[in-house]
Short mmCIF file of C-alpha atoms and ligand atoms in Angstrom, two decimals:
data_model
loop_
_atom_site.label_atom_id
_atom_site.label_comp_id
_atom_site.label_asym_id
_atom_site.label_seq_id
_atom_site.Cartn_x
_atom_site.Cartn_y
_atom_site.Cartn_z
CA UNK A 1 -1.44 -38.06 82.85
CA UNK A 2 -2.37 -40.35 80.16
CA UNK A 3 -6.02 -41.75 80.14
CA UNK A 4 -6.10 -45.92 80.86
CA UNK A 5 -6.73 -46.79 77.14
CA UNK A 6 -10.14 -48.50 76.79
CA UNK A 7 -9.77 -52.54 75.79
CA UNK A 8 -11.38 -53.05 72.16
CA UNK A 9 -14.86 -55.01 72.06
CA UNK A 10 -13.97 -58.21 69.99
CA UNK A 11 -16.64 -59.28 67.51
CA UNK A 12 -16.69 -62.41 65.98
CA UNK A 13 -18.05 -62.55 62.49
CA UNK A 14 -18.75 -65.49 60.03
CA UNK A 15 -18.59 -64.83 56.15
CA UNK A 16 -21.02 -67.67 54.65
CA UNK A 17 -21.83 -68.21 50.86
CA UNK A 18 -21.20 -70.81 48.03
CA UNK A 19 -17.71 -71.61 47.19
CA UNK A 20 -16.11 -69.07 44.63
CA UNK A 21 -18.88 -66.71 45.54
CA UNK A 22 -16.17 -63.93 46.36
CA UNK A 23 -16.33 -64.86 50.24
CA UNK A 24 -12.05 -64.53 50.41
CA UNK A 25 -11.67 -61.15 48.26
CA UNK A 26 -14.21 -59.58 49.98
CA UNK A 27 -12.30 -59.75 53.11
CA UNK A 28 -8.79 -59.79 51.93
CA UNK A 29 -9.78 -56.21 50.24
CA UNK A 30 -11.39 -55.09 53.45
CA UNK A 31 -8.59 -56.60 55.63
CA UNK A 32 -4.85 -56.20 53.19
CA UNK A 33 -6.81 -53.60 51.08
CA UNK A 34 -5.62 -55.70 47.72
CA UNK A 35 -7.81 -57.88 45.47
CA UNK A 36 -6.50 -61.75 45.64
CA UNK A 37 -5.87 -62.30 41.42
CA UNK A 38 -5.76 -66.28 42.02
CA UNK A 39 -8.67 -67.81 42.84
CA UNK A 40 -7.79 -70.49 46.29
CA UNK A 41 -10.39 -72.60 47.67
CA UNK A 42 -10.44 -71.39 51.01
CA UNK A 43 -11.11 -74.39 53.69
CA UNK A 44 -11.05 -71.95 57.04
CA UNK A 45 -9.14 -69.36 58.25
CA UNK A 46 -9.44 -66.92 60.42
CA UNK A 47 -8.55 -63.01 60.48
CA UNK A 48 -8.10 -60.16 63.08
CA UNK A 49 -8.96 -56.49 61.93
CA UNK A 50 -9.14 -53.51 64.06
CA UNK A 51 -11.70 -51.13 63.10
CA UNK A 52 -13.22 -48.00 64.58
CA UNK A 53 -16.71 -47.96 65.04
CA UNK A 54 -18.52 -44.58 66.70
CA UNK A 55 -15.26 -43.40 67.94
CA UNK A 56 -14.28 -47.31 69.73
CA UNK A 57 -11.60 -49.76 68.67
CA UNK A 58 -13.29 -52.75 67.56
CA UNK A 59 -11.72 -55.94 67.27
CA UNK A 60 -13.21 -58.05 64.11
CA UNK A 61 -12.16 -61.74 64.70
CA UNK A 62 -13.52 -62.88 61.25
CA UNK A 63 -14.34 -66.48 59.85
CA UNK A 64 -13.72 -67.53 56.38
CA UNK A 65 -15.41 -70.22 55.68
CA UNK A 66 -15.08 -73.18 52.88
CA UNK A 67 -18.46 -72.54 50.55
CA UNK A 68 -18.51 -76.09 48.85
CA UNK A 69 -21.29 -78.51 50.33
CA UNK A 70 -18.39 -80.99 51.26
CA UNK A 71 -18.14 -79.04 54.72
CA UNK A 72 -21.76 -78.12 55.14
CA UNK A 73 -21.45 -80.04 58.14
CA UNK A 74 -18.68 -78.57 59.42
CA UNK A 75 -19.23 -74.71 59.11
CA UNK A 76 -21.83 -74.11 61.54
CA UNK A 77 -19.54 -75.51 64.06
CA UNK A 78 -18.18 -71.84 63.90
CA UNK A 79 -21.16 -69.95 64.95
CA UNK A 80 -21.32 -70.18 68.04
CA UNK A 81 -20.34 -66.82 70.30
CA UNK A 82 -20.79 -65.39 66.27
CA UNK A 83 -22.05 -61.77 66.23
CA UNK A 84 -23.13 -61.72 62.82
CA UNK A 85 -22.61 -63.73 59.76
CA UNK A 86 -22.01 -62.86 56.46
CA UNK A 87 -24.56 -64.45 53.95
CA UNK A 88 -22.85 -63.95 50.82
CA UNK A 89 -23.79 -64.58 47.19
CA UNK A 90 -22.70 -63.88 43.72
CA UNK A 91 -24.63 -61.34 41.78
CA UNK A 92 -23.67 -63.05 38.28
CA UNK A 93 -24.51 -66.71 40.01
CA UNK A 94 -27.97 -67.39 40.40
CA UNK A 95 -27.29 -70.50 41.89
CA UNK A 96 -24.93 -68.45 44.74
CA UNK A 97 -28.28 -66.36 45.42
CA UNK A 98 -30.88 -69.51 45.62
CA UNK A 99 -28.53 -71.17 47.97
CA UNK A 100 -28.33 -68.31 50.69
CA UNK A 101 -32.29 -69.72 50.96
CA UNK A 102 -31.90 -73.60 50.01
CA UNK A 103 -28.46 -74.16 51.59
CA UNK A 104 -27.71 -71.37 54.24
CA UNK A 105 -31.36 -71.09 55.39
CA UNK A 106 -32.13 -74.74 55.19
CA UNK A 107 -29.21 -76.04 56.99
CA UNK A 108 -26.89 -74.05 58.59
CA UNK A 109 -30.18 -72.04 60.16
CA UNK A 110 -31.56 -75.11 61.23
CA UNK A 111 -28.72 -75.79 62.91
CA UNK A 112 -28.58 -72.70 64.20
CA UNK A 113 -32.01 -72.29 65.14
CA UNK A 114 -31.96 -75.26 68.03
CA UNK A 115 -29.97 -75.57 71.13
CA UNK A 116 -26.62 -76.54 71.06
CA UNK A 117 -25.08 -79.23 70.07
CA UNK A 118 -27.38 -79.36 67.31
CA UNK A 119 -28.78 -82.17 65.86
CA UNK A 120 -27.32 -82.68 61.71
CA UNK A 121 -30.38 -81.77 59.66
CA UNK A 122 -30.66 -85.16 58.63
CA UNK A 123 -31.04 -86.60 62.05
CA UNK A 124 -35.02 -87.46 63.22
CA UNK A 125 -36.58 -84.75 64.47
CA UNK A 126 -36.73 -84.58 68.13
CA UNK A 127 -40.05 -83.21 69.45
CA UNK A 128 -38.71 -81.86 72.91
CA UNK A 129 -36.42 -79.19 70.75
CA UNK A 130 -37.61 -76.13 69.62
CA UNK A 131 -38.44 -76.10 65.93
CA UNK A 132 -36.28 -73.92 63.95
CA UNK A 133 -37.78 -70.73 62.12
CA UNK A 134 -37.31 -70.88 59.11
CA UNK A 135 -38.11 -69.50 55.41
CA UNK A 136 -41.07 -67.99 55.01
CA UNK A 137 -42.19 -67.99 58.41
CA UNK A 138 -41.32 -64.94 60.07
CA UNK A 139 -37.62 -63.83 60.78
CA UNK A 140 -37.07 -64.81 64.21
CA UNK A 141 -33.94 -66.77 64.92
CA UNK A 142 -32.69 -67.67 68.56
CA UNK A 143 -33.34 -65.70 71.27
CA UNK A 144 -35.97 -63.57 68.93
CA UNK A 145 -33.66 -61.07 67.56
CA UNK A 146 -33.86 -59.89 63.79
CA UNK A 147 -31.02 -61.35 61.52
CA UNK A 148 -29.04 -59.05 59.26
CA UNK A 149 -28.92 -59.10 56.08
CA UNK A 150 -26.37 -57.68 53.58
CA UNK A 151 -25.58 -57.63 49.75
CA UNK A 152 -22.04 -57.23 48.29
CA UNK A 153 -22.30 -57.26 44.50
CA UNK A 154 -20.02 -56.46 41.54
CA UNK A 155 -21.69 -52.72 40.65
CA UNK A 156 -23.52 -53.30 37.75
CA UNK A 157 -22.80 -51.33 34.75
CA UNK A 158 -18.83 -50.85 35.55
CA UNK A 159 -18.35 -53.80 33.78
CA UNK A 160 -17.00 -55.99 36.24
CA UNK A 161 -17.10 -59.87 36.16
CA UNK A 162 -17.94 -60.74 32.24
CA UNK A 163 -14.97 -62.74 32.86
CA UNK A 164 -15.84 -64.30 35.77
CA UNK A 165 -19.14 -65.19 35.40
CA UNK A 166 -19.29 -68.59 33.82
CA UNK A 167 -16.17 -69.66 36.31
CA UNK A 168 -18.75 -68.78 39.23
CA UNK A 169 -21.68 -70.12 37.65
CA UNK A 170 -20.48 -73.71 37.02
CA UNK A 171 -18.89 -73.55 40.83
CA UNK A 172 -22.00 -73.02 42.12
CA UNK A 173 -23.80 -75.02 40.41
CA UNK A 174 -22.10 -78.19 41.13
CA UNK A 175 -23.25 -76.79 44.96
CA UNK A 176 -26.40 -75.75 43.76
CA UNK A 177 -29.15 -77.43 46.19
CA UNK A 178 -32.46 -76.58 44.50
CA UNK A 179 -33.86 -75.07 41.29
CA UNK A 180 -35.41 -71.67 40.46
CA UNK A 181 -35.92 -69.45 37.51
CA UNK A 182 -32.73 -68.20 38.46
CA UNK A 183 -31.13 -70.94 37.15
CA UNK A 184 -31.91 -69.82 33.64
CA UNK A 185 -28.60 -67.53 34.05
CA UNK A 186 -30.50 -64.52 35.19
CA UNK A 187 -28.98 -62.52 37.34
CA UNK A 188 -30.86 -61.56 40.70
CA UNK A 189 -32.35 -57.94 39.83
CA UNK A 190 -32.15 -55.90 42.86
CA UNK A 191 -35.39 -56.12 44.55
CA UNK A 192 -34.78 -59.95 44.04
CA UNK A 193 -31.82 -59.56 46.39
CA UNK A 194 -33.63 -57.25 49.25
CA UNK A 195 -37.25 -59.51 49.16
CA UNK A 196 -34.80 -62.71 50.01
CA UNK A 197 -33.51 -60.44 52.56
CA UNK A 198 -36.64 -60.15 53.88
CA UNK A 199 -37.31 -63.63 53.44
CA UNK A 200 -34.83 -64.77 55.39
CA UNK A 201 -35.27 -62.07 58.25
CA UNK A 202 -32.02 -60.11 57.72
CA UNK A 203 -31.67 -56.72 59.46
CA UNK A 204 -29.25 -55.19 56.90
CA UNK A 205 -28.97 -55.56 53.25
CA UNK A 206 -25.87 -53.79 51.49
CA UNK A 207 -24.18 -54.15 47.97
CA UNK A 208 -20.38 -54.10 47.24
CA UNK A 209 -17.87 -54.91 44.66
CA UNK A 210 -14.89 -56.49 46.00
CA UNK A 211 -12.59 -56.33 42.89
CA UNK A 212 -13.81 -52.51 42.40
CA UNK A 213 -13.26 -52.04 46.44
CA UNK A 214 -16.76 -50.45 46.87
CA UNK A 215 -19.15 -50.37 49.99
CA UNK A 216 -16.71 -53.33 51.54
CA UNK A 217 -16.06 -51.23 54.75
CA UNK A 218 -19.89 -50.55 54.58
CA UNK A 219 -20.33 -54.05 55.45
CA UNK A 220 -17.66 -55.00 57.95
CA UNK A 221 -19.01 -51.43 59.78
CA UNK A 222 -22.72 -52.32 59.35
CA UNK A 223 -21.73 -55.96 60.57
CA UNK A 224 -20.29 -54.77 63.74
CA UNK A 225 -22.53 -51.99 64.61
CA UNK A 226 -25.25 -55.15 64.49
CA UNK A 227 -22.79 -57.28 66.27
CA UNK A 228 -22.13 -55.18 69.16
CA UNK A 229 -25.57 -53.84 69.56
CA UNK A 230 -26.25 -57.74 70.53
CA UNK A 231 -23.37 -58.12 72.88
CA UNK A 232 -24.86 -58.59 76.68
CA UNK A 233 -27.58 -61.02 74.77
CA UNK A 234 -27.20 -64.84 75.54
CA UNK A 235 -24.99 -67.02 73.11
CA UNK A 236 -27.73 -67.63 71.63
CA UNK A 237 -28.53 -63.86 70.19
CA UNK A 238 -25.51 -63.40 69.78
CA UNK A 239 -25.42 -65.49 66.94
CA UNK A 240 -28.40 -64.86 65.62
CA UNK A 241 -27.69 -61.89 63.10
CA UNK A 242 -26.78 -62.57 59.77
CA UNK A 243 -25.70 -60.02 56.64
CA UNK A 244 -25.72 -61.56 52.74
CA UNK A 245 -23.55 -60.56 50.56
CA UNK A 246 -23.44 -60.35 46.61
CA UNK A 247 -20.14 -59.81 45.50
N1 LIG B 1 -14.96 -59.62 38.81
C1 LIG B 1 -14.94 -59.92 40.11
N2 LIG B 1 -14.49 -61.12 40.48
C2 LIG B 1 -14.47 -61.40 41.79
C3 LIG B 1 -14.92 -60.49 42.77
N3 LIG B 1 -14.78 -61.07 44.00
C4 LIG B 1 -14.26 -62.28 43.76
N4 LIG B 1 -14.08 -62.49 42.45
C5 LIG B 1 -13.52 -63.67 41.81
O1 LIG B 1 -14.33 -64.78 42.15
C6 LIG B 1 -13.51 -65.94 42.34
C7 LIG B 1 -13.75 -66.54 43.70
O2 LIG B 1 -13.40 -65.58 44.69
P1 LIG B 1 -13.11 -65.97 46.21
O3 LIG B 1 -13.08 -64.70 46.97
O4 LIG B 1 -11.90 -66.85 46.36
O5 LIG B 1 -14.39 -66.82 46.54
P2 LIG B 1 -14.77 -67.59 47.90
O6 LIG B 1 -16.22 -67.36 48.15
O7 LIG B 1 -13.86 -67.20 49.01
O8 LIG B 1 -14.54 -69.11 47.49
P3 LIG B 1 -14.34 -70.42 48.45
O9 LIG B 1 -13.08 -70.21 49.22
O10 LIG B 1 -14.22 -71.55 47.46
O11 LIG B 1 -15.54 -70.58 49.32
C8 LIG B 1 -12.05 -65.47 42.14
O12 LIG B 1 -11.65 -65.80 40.83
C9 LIG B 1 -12.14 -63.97 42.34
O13 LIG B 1 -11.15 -63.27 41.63
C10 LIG B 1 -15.39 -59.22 42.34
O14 LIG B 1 -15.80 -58.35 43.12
N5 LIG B 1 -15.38 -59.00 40.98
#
């Protein structure tokens, strides 16, 4: 007699970064297993991937989400029941990698951070909600659990992205929300990437190249071995682990 097969876990997971960062090919490579040649603005969308994780069928329900500031507003509306997000940046964009601290960090955490429905970060403060935690005082998000942090980036050396680079650079900077050395056109050097991780509290930090197809099922794996090892936690932890990406 055939064993009952066991129901896969569902995880939701939320890809976040500036727009043109390399949020869509990251996922279309993990999910189709082709790199996207056109360039689309994504606004949201939504995709289901199966994926085995320690031997279980895990069901990914994963969030695109649009990276331009217009819908700053509206993309933390899909974090709740989240397991993990997906901070993503672009290694040749300095402006991508300041903005997983001044944009994702600043506002989408502070939303995050208080009880929901949150108040817009521009709203007066109200003294009966918890403050937020946020950058550089120490990585605890709701419910107290660590975040996740993750870096997908175009390997350096293989010569990927001199083409790109300037296209990402002037997207991002029309998002870009604050100014750093960065800006200068430096890329982030490596220990750049992993002390923002830090600075932001993630739990996981992981490189990848989505147009060379490296490391991405690293990260979808790593995301929902931190996802599910937060299911039974409150909404609230549930939503609190978060993975940046380079790519
Ligand atoms: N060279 C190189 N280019 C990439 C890579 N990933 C994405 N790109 C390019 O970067 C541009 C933006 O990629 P998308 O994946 O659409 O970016 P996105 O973050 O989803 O953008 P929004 O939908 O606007 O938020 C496209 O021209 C991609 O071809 C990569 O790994 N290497």
């Amino acid at each position: 007699m055939q064993a009952a097969q066991e129901p896969s876990k569902q995880v939701k997971v939320v890809l976040v970064g500036d727009g043109g960062c390399g949020k869509t090919s990251l996922l279309t490579v993990f999910a189709e297993g082709y790199f996207p040649e056109t360039y689309t603005p994504t606004v949201f969308e939504r995709l289901s991937v199966k994926l085995q994780v320690k031997g279980k069928t895990v069901q990914l329900q994963i969030w695109d989400t649009a990276g331009q500031v217009d819908y700053d507003r509206l993309r933390p509306l899909f974090y709740p029941d989240a397991g993990v997000l997906l901070l993503c940046f672009d290694v040749t964009s300095p402006y991508s990698f300041d903005n997983v601290l001044n944009r994702l960090t600043q506002t989408d955490r502070a939303l995050l951070c208080r009880p929901w429905p949150a108040p817009l970060p521009n709203q007066a403060e109200d003294p009966s909600v918890a403050k937020p935690h946020l950058p550089p005082s120490p990585a605890v998000v709701p419910g107290g659990e660590p975040l996740l942090q993750g870096r997908a980036h175009h390997a350096r050396g293989l010569q990927d992205r001199p083409a790109y680079g300037q296209v990402t650079v002037k997207q991002a900077s029309e998002d870009a929300a604050g100014a750093s050395d960065l800006q200068q056109g430096r890329e982030p050097a490596l220990g750049e990437g992993q002390e923002m991780a830090r600075s932001v509290g993630a739990v996981a930090y992981l490189e990848c190249s989505a147009l060379l197809q490296e490391n991405v099922q690293a990260v979808f794996q790593q995301a929902a071995k931190v996802a599910l090892s937060s299911r039974g936690q409150n909404i609230w932890r549930r939503i609190t682990r978060s993975f940046c990406v380079i790519t």
